[in-house]
CSV table of C-alpha atoms in Angstrom, one decimal:
chain,number,residue,atom,x,y,z
A,1370,MET,CA,39.8,28.8,1.1
A,1371,THR,CA,42.4,29.6,-1.4
A,1372,SER,CA,46.2,29.3,-0.6
A,1373,PHE,CA,47.9,32.4,-0.3
A,1374,PRO,CA,51.6,33.5,0.7
A,1375,LEU,CA,51.2,36.1,3.3
A,1376,PRO,CA,53.7,38.9,2.5
A,1377,HIS,CA,56.2,38.9,5.4
A,1378,GLU,CA,59.4,40.4,6.6
A,1379,VAL,CA,61.6,38.5,9.2
A,1380,HIS,CA,63.7,40.1,11.9
A,1381,GLY,CA,66.2,38.2,13.9
A,1382,ASP,CA,67.8,34.7,13.8
A,1383,GLY,CA,67.0,33.3,17.2
A,1384,ALA,CA,65.7,29.7,17.7
A,1385,HIS,CA,62.3,30.6,19.0
A,1386,LYS,CA,60.0,31.6,16.0
A,1387,VAL,CA,57.2,34.0,16.5
A,1388,PHE,CA,54.7,35.3,14.1
A,1389,ALA,CA,53.6,39.1,14.8
A,1390,VAL,CA,49.9,39.6,13.6
A,1391,HIS,CA,48.5,43.1,13.3
A,1392,GLY,CA,44.8,44.3,14.0
A,1393,TRP,CA,42.1,45.7,12.1
A,1394,PHE,CA,43.4,49.2,11.6
A,1395,ALA,CA,47.1,48.5,10.3
A,1396,ASP,CA,49.5,46.2,8.4
A,1397,ARG,CA,52.5,44.8,9.6
A,1398,SER,CA,53.8,48.4,10.3
A,1399,ALA,CA,51.7,48.4,13.4
A,1400,TYR,CA,54.8,46.8,14.9
A,1401,ALA,CA,57.4,49.7,13.8
A,1402,ALA,CA,57.9,51.2,17.1
A,1403,VAL,CA,58.8,48.0,18.8
A,1404,LEU,CA,61.2,46.8,16.1
A,1405,PRO,CA,64.3,48.4,17.0
A,1406,ASP,CA,64.3,47.0,20.7
A,1407,LEU,CA,63.5,43.3,19.8
A,1408,ASP,CA,65.6,40.6,21.0
A,1409,ARG,CA,66.8,39.3,17.5
A,1410,THR,CA,69.2,36.9,19.2
A,1411,SER,CA,66.7,34.9,21.0
A,1412,PHE,CA,63.8,35.0,18.7
A,1413,SER,CA,63.0,35.3,14.9
A,1414,TYR,CA,60.0,37.3,14.3
A,1415,ALA,CA,58.1,37.3,11.1
A,1416,LEU,CA,55.7,40.4,10.6
A,1417,VAL,CA,52.8,39.7,8.4
A,1418,ASP,CA,50.3,41.5,6.3
A,1419,LEU,CA,47.0,39.6,6.5
A,1420,ARG,CA,44.9,39.6,3.3
A,1421,GLY,CA,43.5,43.3,2.7
A,1422,TYR,CA,46.4,44.9,4.3
A,1423,GLY,CA,49.8,46.3,3.2
A,1424,GLU,CA,51.4,44.2,0.3
A,1425,ALA,CA,48.3,41.8,0.3
A,1426,ARG,CA,46.2,45.0,0.0
A,1427,ASP,CA,44.8,43.8,-3.3
A,1428,ALA,CA,44.4,40.0,-2.3
A,1429,THR,CA,41.2,38.3,-2.7
A,1430,GLY,CA,39.7,36.1,0.1
A,1431,ALA,CA,37.1,35.7,2.8
A,1432,TYR,CA,38.7,37.9,5.1
A,1433,THR,CA,38.3,36.1,8.2
A,1434,THR,CA,40.3,35.0,11.1
A,1435,ALA,CA,39.9,31.4,10.4
A,1436,GLU,CA,41.3,31.8,7.0
A,1437,ALA,CA,44.1,33.8,8.2
A,1438,ALA,CA,45.2,31.1,10.9
A,1439,VAL,CA,45.3,28.6,7.9
A,1440,ASP,CA,47.4,31.5,5.9
A,1441,LEU,CA,49.8,31.5,8.6
A,1442,VAL,CA,50.4,27.6,9.1
A,1443,GLU,CA,50.9,27.9,5.3
A,1444,LEU,CA,53.8,30.5,5.6
A,1445,ALA,CA,55.2,28.6,8.7
A,1446,ASP,CA,55.6,25.6,6.4
A,1447,ARG,CA,57.3,27.8,3.7
A,1448,LEU,CA,59.6,29.2,6.3
A,1449,GLY,CA,60.4,25.8,7.8
A,1450,TRP,CA,58.8,26.8,11.1
A,1451,GLU,CA,57.7,23.3,12.7
A,1452,ARG,CA,56.7,25.1,16.0
A,1453,PHE,CA,55.9,28.8,16.6
A,1454,SER,CA,54.5,31.3,19.0
A,1455,VAL,CA,52.1,34.0,17.9
A,1456,ILE,CA,51.6,37.8,18.9
A,1457,GLY,CA,48.6,39.2,17.8
A,1458,HIS,CA,47.1,42.6,18.3
A,1459,SER,CA,43.4,43.1,18.8
A,1460,MET,CA,41.9,41.4,15.5
A,1461,GLY,CA,45.3,39.5,15.2
A,1462,GLY,CA,44.6,38.2,18.8
A,1463,ALA,CA,41.7,36.6,17.5
A,1464,VAL,CA,43.7,35.1,14.7
A,1465,ALA,CA,46.1,33.9,17.4
A,1466,GLN,CA,43.5,32.0,19.2
A,1467,ARG,CA,41.9,30.5,15.9
A,1468,LEU,CA,45.5,28.6,15.7
A,1469,LEU,CA,44.8,26.9,18.8
A,1470,ALA,CA,42.0,25.0,17.0
A,1471,VAL,CA,43.8,25.0,13.5
A,1472,ALA,CA,47.3,23.7,14.7
A,1473,PRO,CA,47.5,23.4,18.4
A,1474,HIS,CA,50.2,20.9,18.3
A,1475,ARG,CA,52.4,23.5,16.4
A,1476,VAL,CA,51.9,26.4,18.7
A,1477,ARG,CA,54.2,27.0,21.6
A,1478,ARG,CA,52.6,30.2,23.2
A,1479,ILE,CA,50.2,32.8,22.3
A,1480,ALA,CA,50.3,36.6,23.5
A,1481,GLY,CA,47.2,38.7,22.7
A,1482,VAL,CA,47.8,42.5,22.9
A,1483,SER,CA,44.4,43.9,23.5
A,1484,PRO,CA,43.1,40.8,22.0
A,1485,VAL,CA,39.6,40.3,20.5
A,1486,PRO,CA,38.1,37.4,22.5
A,1487,ALA,CA,37.2,34.2,20.8
A,1488,SER,CA,33.6,35.0,21.4
A,1489,GLY,CA,33.9,38.2,19.1
A,1490,MET,CA,32.6,41.6,20.2
A,1491,PRO,CA,29.0,41.9,19.3
A,1492,LEU,CA,28.0,45.5,18.2
A,1493,ALA,CA,24.7,47.0,18.2
A,1494,GLY,CA,23.0,50.5,17.6
A,1495,GLU,CA,25.1,53.6,17.0
A,1496,GLN,CA,28.3,51.5,18.0
A,1497,ALA,CA,27.6,48.9,15.2
A,1498,ALA,CA,27.0,52.0,13.0
A,1499,LEU,CA,30.2,53.8,14.2
A,1500,PHE,CA,32.5,50.7,13.2
A,1501,ALA,CA,30.7,49.6,10.2
A,1502,ASP,CA,31.0,53.1,8.5
A,1503,ALA,CA,34.4,53.4,9.5
A,1504,ALA,CA,35.4,51.4,6.3
A,1505,HIS,CA,34.8,54.7,4.3
A,1506,ARG,CA,34.5,57.3,7.2
A,1507,THR,CA,37.8,59.0,8.3
A,1508,GLU,CA,36.2,60.7,11.2
A,1509,ASN,CA,34.8,57.2,12.5
A,1510,ARG,CA,38.2,55.7,12.3
A,1511,ARG,CA,39.7,58.6,14.3
A,1512,ALA,CA,36.6,58.5,16.9
A,1513,ILE,CA,37.4,54.8,17.6
A,1514,ILE,CA,41.1,55.1,18.0
A,1515,ASP,CA,40.7,58.2,20.1
A,1516,VAL,CA,37.8,56.4,22.4
A,1517,THR,CA,40.1,53.1,22.8
A,1518,THR,CA,43.1,55.1,24.0
A,1519,GLY,CA,41.3,56.9,26.6
A,1520,GLY,CA,41.1,60.4,25.1
A,1521,ARG,CA,44.5,61.1,25.8
A,1522,ARG,CA,46.5,61.0,22.9
A,1523,PRO,CA,47.7,64.1,20.8
A,1524,ALA,CA,45.7,65.1,17.8
A,1525,ALA,CA,48.9,64.8,15.4
A,1526,TRP,CA,49.3,61.0,16.5
A,1527,LEU,CA,45.5,60.2,16.0
A,1528,ASP,CA,46.0,61.7,12.5
A,1529,ARG,CA,49.0,59.7,11.7
A,1530,MET,CA,47.1,56.6,12.9
A,1531,VAL,CA,44.2,57.1,10.6
A,1532,GLY,CA,46.2,58.2,7.8
A,1533,ARG,CA,48.4,54.8,8.0
A,1534,SER,CA,45.2,52.9,8.1
A,1535,LEU,CA,43.5,54.3,5.2
A,1536,GLU,CA,46.9,54.0,3.2
A,1537,ARG,CA,47.1,50.1,4.2
A,1538,SER,CA,44.0,48.8,4.3
A,1539,ASP,CA,41.4,48.1,1.3
A,1540,PRO,CA,38.1,49.4,2.3
A,1541,LYS,CA,36.1,46.4,1.2
A,1542,ALA,CA,38.4,44.1,3.0
A,1543,PHE,CA,38.3,46.5,6.1
A,1544,ARG,CA,34.7,46.2,6.2
A,1545,ALA,CA,34.5,42.4,5.6
A,1546,TRP,CA,37.2,41.7,8.4
A,1547,LEU,CA,34.7,43.3,10.9
A,1548,ASP,CA,32.1,40.8,10.4
A,1549,SER,CA,34.6,38.1,11.3
A,1550,TRP,CA,36.4,39.4,14.3
A,1551,ALA,CA,33.2,41.1,15.7
A,1552,GLY,CA,30.6,38.8,14.8
A,1553,GLU,CA,32.3,35.2,14.9
A,1554,ASP,CA,32.3,32.8,18.1
A,1555,PHE,CA,34.6,30.3,18.1
A,1556,THR,CA,34.6,29.7,21.9
A,1557,ALA,CA,33.9,25.9,21.6
A,1558,ASP,CA,36.7,25.3,19.4
A,1559,VAL,CA,39.5,26.7,21.9
A,1560,VAL,CA,38.3,26.7,25.5
A,1561,GLY,CA,40.5,24.5,27.5
A,1562,SER,CA,43.3,24.8,25.5
A,1563,GLU,CA,46.6,24.1,27.3
A,1564,VAL,CA,48.8,26.5,25.3
A,1565,PRO,CA,50.4,29.1,27.5
A,1566,ALA,CA,48.3,32.2,26.8
A,1567,LEU,CA,49.2,35.9,27.8
A,1568,ALA,CA,46.5,38.7,27.5
A,1569,VAL,CA,48.3,42.2,27.6
A,1570,ALA,CA,45.3,44.8,28.2
A,1571,GLY,CA,45.7,48.5,28.3
A,1572,ALA,CA,44.3,50.0,31.6
A,1573,LEU,CA,43.2,53.0,29.4
A,1574,ASP,CA,41.3,50.9,27.0
A,1575,PRO,CA,37.6,50.6,27.5
A,1576,ALA,CA,36.5,48.5,24.7
A,1577,LEU,CA,39.1,45.4,25.5
A,1578,SER,CA,39.8,46.3,29.2
A,1579,PRO,CA,41.4,44.3,31.9
A,1580,GLU,CA,38.0,43.3,32.9
A,1581,VAL,CA,36.9,41.9,29.6
A,1582,MET,CA,40.1,40.0,29.7
A,1583,ARG,CA,39.4,38.4,33.2
A,1584,GLN,CA,35.9,37.2,31.8
A,1585,THR,CA,37.0,35.8,28.7
A,1586,TRP,CA,40.8,34.9,28.2
A,1587,MET,CA,41.4,34.1,31.6
A,1588,THR,CA,38.3,31.7,32.1
A,1589,TRP,CA,38.8,29.9,29.0
A,1590,TYR,CA,42.7,28.9,29.0
A,1591,PRO,CA,44.1,26.9,32.0
A,1592,ARG,CA,47.5,28.3,31.7
A,1593,ALA,CA,46.5,32.0,31.1
A,1594,ARG,CA,47.7,35.0,32.6
A,1595,LEU,CA,46.9,38.6,32.3
A,1596,ALA,CA,49.4,41.5,32.3
A,1597,VAL,CA,47.9,45.1,32.7
A,1598,LEU,CA,49.9,48.1,31.2
A,1599,SER,CA,48.9,51.1,33.1
A,1600,GLY,CA,50.0,53.6,30.7
A,1601,ALA,CA,48.7,52.1,27.6
A,1602,GLY,CA,45.2,52.0,25.7
A,1603,HIS,CA,44.6,49.8,22.7
A,1604,TYR,CA,47.8,50.5,21.0
A,1605,ALA,CA,50.5,49.3,23.5
A,1606,MET,CA,53.0,49.1,20.4
A,1607,ASP,CA,53.0,52.9,19.9
A,1608,GLU,CA,51.8,54.0,23.6
A,1609,THR,CA,54.4,51.8,25.6
A,1610,PRO,CA,56.5,50.0,23.5
A,1611,LEU,CA,59.4,49.1,26.0
A,1612,GLU,CA,57.0,48.0,28.5
A,1613,LEU,CA,55.1,45.6,26.0
A,1614,ILE,CA,58.5,44.2,24.7
A,1615,ARG,CA,59.6,43.4,28.2
A,1616,THR,CA,56.1,42.0,29.2
A,1617,VAL,CA,55.9,39.7,25.9
A,1618,GLU,CA,59.3,38.7,25.8
A,1619,ASP,CA,59.8,37.5,29.5
A,1620,PHE,CA,56.7,35.6,28.7
A,1621,LEU,CA,58.1,34.0,25.6
A,1622,ARG,CA,61.3,33.2,27.2
A,1623,GLU,CA,59.6,30.9,29.9
A,1624,ASP,CA,58.8,28.2,27.0
A,1625,ALA,CA,62.6,27.3,27.3
A,1626,ALA,CA,62.7,26.7,30.8
A,1627,GLU,CA,59.6,24.4,30.6
A,1628,GLY,CA,61.7,21.7,29.0
A,1629,ALA,CA,63.7,21.4,32.0
A,1630,GLU,CA,60.9,21.7,34.9
A,1631,GLU,CA,57.2,21.3,34.2
A,1632,PRO,CA,55.5,24.6,35.9
A,1633,ASP,CA,52.9,24.5,38.7
A,1634,ARG,CA,49.9,25.3,36.3
A,1635,ALA,CA,47.6,26.1,38.9
A,1636,ALA,CA,49.7,28.3,40.7
A,1637,GLY,CA,50.9,30.1,37.5
A,1638,ALA,CA,47.2,30.8,36.1
A,1639,HIS,CA,47.4,34.4,37.4
A,1640,ALA,CA,50.8,35.3,37.5
A,1641,GLY,CA,51.7,38.7,36.2
A,1642,GLU,CA,48.2,40.0,37.1
A,1643,PRO,CA,48.2,42.6,39.4
A,1644,ALA,CA,46.0,42.5,42.6
């Protein structure tokens, strides 16, 4: 893997450092809707562009979640961040989990927003073709976004999301990333991690649903919890931004309390999950 300084922007000057990693369909602008209402006093948020996206659109690389995790550690070194938390959306959620293996001693907490499980997301038949051809077919990208938000979003929003995706990603990198996040299984490298891990699932997302999180995330991580956003599909940043901010920042703030009192891990394993 070649060293590469990830393009980024930092918001806030809080002591708790947090990386925000985008998903397959967008660069760091994926977090635009939540930016105005983040707590910039408690947290410092670094929004990054992974290789093949945004300001790194022309960057070469393997385009894998493992490579991205190494890139994030190198960026943390550049920023002088000894320890940090990570928020990852979808594919970015897989990157966050990779960090549990790459640099577990440096990760405070991870929060996955509709995160791809560490086991990948095997695709077959028509579904495999739909995703693979999305690299060069606009209608495929639109169909994927529509389905994963429950078919409830306005046409103009779907068009805007697709337009952003096409503008901010390199087609070849986009296709290569699919092989990594969908096809790679690194569960053995991360299962049992004691890093607190929040999965935020949208109730309207049939692909990375709350049930998928219960079968994966919740069984792998002893300190896992699940939060379900009833009004969201796969893109909670756009669909329910305020609910997402409150859910994630409340989770991140618990890190400070742990310094004073060790939590009951067994009792807290399913905290935040609705009955």
